[in-house]
Amino acid sequence: MSDVVHIGMLGCGTVGQGVVRILQETAGTIERATGHRLEITKVLVRDLQADRPGVDPALLTADPEEILGDDSIDILIEVMGGVDPTHEWLVRALGHGTSVVTANKQLLARHGPELLAAAEEGGAELRFEASVCAAIPVIKVLRESLLAAEIESVTGIVNGTTNYILSEMRRTGMSYADALTQAQEIGYAEADPTDDVGGADAAAKMAILASIAFHTRVLIDDVPYSGIDDLMSDDVDIAHELGFVMKLLGVARLVDGAVSVRVHPALVPGNHPLAAVAGADNAVLLESSMVRQIMLSGPGAGGTETASAVVSDALSILGSRPGSFLAGALVDAGRPIAPEGSLESAFYLRLEVADQPGVLARVSSVLGDSGVSILTVLQRGEGEGARLVMILHRSPEAQVREATRRLAAMPEVRAEPVVITVVGSGEASS
Ligand SMILES: NC(=O)c1ccc[n+]([C@@H]2O[C@H](COP(=O)([O-])OP(=O)(O)OC[C@H]3O[C@@H](n4cnc5c(N)ncnc54)[C@H](OP(=O)(O)O)[C@@H]3O)[C@@H](O)[C@H]2O)c1
């Protein structure tokens, strides 16, 4: 690579404009530190006329061939998003030996292995720190600092929108719908929040983290997920009363040598490190018997924060010359994906029941028949009915789901039971 490094960019929106600004503002520092001058050659956009403060209009093009067909480009920065045509364009660039930096979690969670194979074939690098938790350097830590640490679990709050909504529901007692509206008003949630509140965004990020942590190809289809859209503020309040905090968690762990990755609402004990992560922040807790616990936390989104991770990735490419282990493809240990329902955990169970004598005994007996025992019970009158909230002892998830199906069929049970995983207490899964 010559002293001048030619950068092509796909996209110049929130993140892309941040990249342009950072490269301009830190050009001197970068040159002193690396000996290279990073020069943007061309930037692909759709609308050439849109307002992009600080971006030289002469750099813009609406023709992807001007970038993909330019052999002088050393590093391609992809900040346009979307799976198609981005996928095809990046495979082509990598295959021709152009290193790529991307912030695109949905693309990586669907086509990561194929992109890495194209990089290996073309002798190029693929870097994607910004795709998970924006400025928090979790991928670099997993891929480099903890490469040999035999990570056993990765537990993350990897979606800022949902963490903000849950924090506000707890702090103010407001409903889910009101907290979502507030998040949209202040720009923490998109106009269409489906991917965030439904768990798909977190699932994509957890697929990427699990792939790196466990040296195994995990795609978004391997990650069952559920979101926070049908949580009641009562669940958040009762959890608090019981000493827990409600979070949307991504949980990736090794179970008998297989990889299990899921995203779901979960209760964490009030003194757990993840319980203190409030507002739109993200955090990832990495656990291994070698390093015990390492938690990384900070802003998980934002144009400048994400752009900073993109620029750092471009600099890492400069720092890892061909032949260095950082330049190679990721390690592949070929672990299997664990079947759903195989995990053991403690659970929170909420039942709306008829206020009749003996209901609690009948519920306990259904649970007992399925091999599930109760740790704590809270009972409250609710008009004609009663609400039973239980923390269940650690049991295999499949057993708890079976017991819940049987409870739902009881005539005294008036609504679909709510089951939420408890993570990180002595009673929770390992
Ligand atoms: N924003 C964040 O906080 C954040 C955080 C983490 C990761 N990311 C990821 O970063 C990437 C970019 O996000 P963003 O928020 O910067 O998006 P954005 O503001 O919507 O910008 C997208 C840019 O890509 C261009 N573009 C999109 N599709 C194109 C196409 N088919 N051909 C040519 N140009 C195209 C757009 O052109 P026009 O300007 O002409 O419309 C725009 O400049 C996404 O993968 C996102 O998931 C974002």
mmCIF file of N, CA, C and O in Angstrom, residues 132-138 157-160 163 274 277-284 295-302 305:
data_model
loop_
_atom_site.group_PDB
_atom_site.id
_atom_site.type_symbol
_atom_site.label_atom_id
_atom_site.label_comp_id
_atom_site.label_asym_id
_atom_site.label_seq_id
_atom_site.Cartn_x
_atom_site.Cartn_y
_atom_site.Cartn_z
ATOM 1 N N VAL A 132 -21.824 -3.896 15.278
ATOM 2 C CA VAL A 132 -22.354 -4.267 16.599
ATOM 3 C C VAL A 132 -21.912 -3.223 17.626
ATOM 4 O O VAL A 132 -20.725 -2.960 17.783
ATOM 5 N N CYS A 133 -22.879 -2.637 18.304
ATOM 6 C CA CYS A 133 -22.596 -1.712 19.417
ATOM 7 C C CYS A 133 -21.749 -0.497 19.018
ATOM 8 O O CYS A 133 -21.004 0.035 19.863
ATOM 9 N N ALA A 134 -21.856 -0.049 17.779
ATOM 10 C CA ALA A 134 -21.227 1.192 17.303
ATOM 11 C C ALA A 134 -19.798 1.371 17.812
ATOM 12 O O ALA A 134 -18.892 0.642 17.420
ATOM 13 N N ALA A 135 -19.595 2.314 18.746
ATOM 14 C CA ALA A 135 -18.228 2.687 19.140
ATOM 15 C C ALA A 135 -17.606 1.727 20.144
ATOM 16 O O ALA A 135 -16.414 1.826 20.433
ATOM 17 N N ILE A 136 -18.368 0.797 20.695
ATOM 18 C CA ILE A 136 -17.798 -0.121 21.698
ATOM 19 C C ILE A 136 -16.964 -1.175 20.948
ATOM 20 O O ILE A 136 -17.503 -1.883 20.100
ATOM 21 N N PRO A 137 -15.685 -1.285 21.252
ATOM 22 C CA PRO A 137 -14.831 -2.155 20.422
ATOM 23 C C PRO A 137 -14.936 -3.633 20.789
ATOM 24 O O PRO A 137 -13.941 -4.291 21.090
ATOM 25 N N VAL A 138 -16.131 -4.167 20.745
ATOM 26 C CA VAL A 138 -16.332 -5.541 21.232
ATOM 27 C C VAL A 138 -15.788 -6.589 20.263
ATOM 28 O O VAL A 138 -15.220 -7.609 20.676
ATOM 29 N N ILE A 157 -26.720 -6.330 26.032
ATOM 30 C CA ILE A 157 -27.792 -5.378 25.745
ATOM 31 C C ILE A 157 -27.300 -4.708 24.475
ATOM 32 O O ILE A 157 -26.430 -3.828 24.525
ATOM 33 N N VAL A 158 -27.776 -5.187 23.323
ATOM 34 C CA VAL A 158 -27.185 -4.739 22.064
ATOM 35 C C VAL A 158 -28.162 -3.902 21.238
ATOM 36 O O VAL A 158 -27.892 -3.610 20.089
ATOM 37 N N ASN A 159 -29.282 -3.540 21.846
ATOM 38 C CA ASN A 159 -30.218 -2.651 21.152
ATOM 39 C C ASN A 159 -30.585 -1.499 22.086
ATOM 40 O O ASN A 159 -31.249 -1.704 23.109
ATOM 41 N N GLY A 160 -30.132 -0.299 21.724
ATOM 42 C CA GLY A 160 -30.324 0.876 22.580
ATOM 43 C C GLY A 160 -31.782 1.307 22.677
ATOM 44 O O GLY A 160 -32.229 1.776 23.727
ATOM 45 N N ASN A 163 -33.566 -0.789 25.225
ATOM 46 C CA ASN A 163 -33.068 -0.535 26.586
ATOM 47 C C ASN A 163 -33.609 0.796 27.093
ATOM 48 O O ASN A 163 -33.970 0.934 28.259
ATOM 49 N N LEU A 274 -25.211 -5.948 34.238
ATOM 50 C CA LEU A 274 -26.045 -5.447 33.139
ATOM 51 C C LEU A 274 -27.261 -4.666 33.626
ATOM 52 O O LEU A 274 -27.861 -3.903 32.872
ATOM 53 N N VAL A 277 -27.073 -0.826 33.291
ATOM 54 C CA VAL A 277 -26.947 -0.190 31.972
ATOM 55 C C VAL A 277 -28.301 0.423 31.611
ATOM 56 O O VAL A 277 -29.258 -0.296 31.325
ATOM 57 N N ALA A 278 -28.370 1.750 31.669
ATOM 58 C CA ALA A 278 -29.671 2.412 31.521
ATOM 59 C C ALA A 278 -29.715 3.235 30.241
ATOM 60 O O ALA A 278 -28.695 3.459 29.590
ATOM 61 N N GLY A 279 -30.915 3.689 29.898
ATOM 62 C CA GLY A 279 -31.096 4.548 28.731
ATOM 63 C C GLY A 279 -30.748 3.804 27.453
ATOM 64 O O GLY A 279 -30.918 2.593 27.355
ATOM 65 N N ALA A 280 -30.204 4.550 26.466
ATOM 66 C CA ALA A 280 -29.956 3.952 25.148
ATOM 67 C C ALA A 280 -28.587 3.289 25.058
ATOM 68 O O ALA A 280 -28.177 2.866 23.978
ATOM 69 N N ASP A 281 -27.876 3.172 26.176
ATOM 70 C CA ASP A 281 -26.544 2.556 26.133
ATOM 71 C C ASP A 281 -26.608 1.075 25.803
ATOM 72 O O ASP A 281 -27.633 0.420 25.996
ATOM 73 N N ASN A 282 -25.512 0.558 25.322
ATOM 74 C CA ASN A 282 -25.332 -0.881 25.068
ATOM 75 C C ASN A 282 -24.268 -1.408 26.020
ATOM 76 O O ASN A 282 -23.445 -0.631 26.528
ATOM 77 N N ALA A 283 -24.270 -2.715 26.240
ATOM 78 C CA ALA A 283 -23.200 -3.342 27.036
ATOM 79 C C ALA A 283 -23.103 -4.800 26.649
ATOM 80 O O ALA A 283 -24.097 -5.434 26.284
ATOM 81 N N VAL A 284 -21.893 -5.320 26.725
ATOM 82 C CA VAL A 284 -21.687 -6.738 26.433
ATOM 83 C C VAL A 284 -20.833 -7.325 27.541
ATOM 84 O O VAL A 284 -19.775 -6.786 27.876
ATOM 85 N N MET A 295 -16.763 -6.591 31.086
ATOM 86 C CA MET A 295 -17.936 -5.903 30.528
ATOM 87 C C MET A 295 -17.493 -4.668 29.760
ATOM 88 O O MET A 295 -16.695 -3.872 30.262
ATOM 89 N N LEU A 296 -18.016 -4.537 28.555
ATOM 90 C CA LEU A 296 -17.754 -3.358 27.737
ATOM 91 C C LEU A 296 -19.084 -2.631 27.592
ATOM 92 O O LEU A 296 -20.093 -3.268 27.293
ATOM 93 N N SER A 297 -19.091 -1.333 27.817
ATOM 94 C CA SER A 297 -20.363 -0.617 27.676
ATOM 95 C C SER A 297 -20.129 0.765 27.099
ATOM 96 O O SER A 297 -19.011 1.281 27.116
ATOM 97 N N GLY A 298 -21.211 1.358 26.573
ATOM 98 C CA GLY A 298 -21.106 2.696 25.988
ATOM 99 C C GLY A 298 -22.203 2.908 24.973
ATOM 100 O O GLY A 298 -23.161 2.145 24.923
ATOM 101 N N PRO A 299 -22.044 3.950 24.153
ATOM 102 C CA PRO A 299 -23.094 4.249 23.174
ATOM 103 C C PRO A 299 -23.129 3.197 22.072
ATOM 104 O O PRO A 299 -22.090 2.865 21.502
ATOM 105 N N GLY A 300 -24.319 2.683 21.791
ATOM 106 C CA GLY A 300 -24.446 1.598 20.802
ATOM 107 C C GLY A 300 -24.947 2.072 19.464
ATOM 108 O O GLY A 300 -25.223 1.265 18.582
ATOM 109 N N ALA A 301 -25.103 3.372 19.288
ATOM 110 C CA ALA A 301 -25.558 3.905 18.003
ATOM 111 C C ALA A 301 -25.121 5.359 17.900
ATOM 112 O O ALA A 301 -24.467 5.884 18.808
ATOM 113 N N GLY A 302 -25.517 5.998 16.810
ATOM 114 C CA GLY A 302 -25.170 7.404 16.602
ATOM 115 C C GLY A 302 -24.225 7.513 15.418
ATOM 116 O O GLY A 302 -23.347 6.665 15.246
ATOM 117 N N GLU A 305 -20.432 8.139 16.514
ATOM 118 C CA GLU A 305 -19.922 6.967 17.249
ATOM 119 C C GLU A 305 -19.669 5.809 16.276
ATOM 120 O O GLU A 305 -18.631 5.144 16.325
#
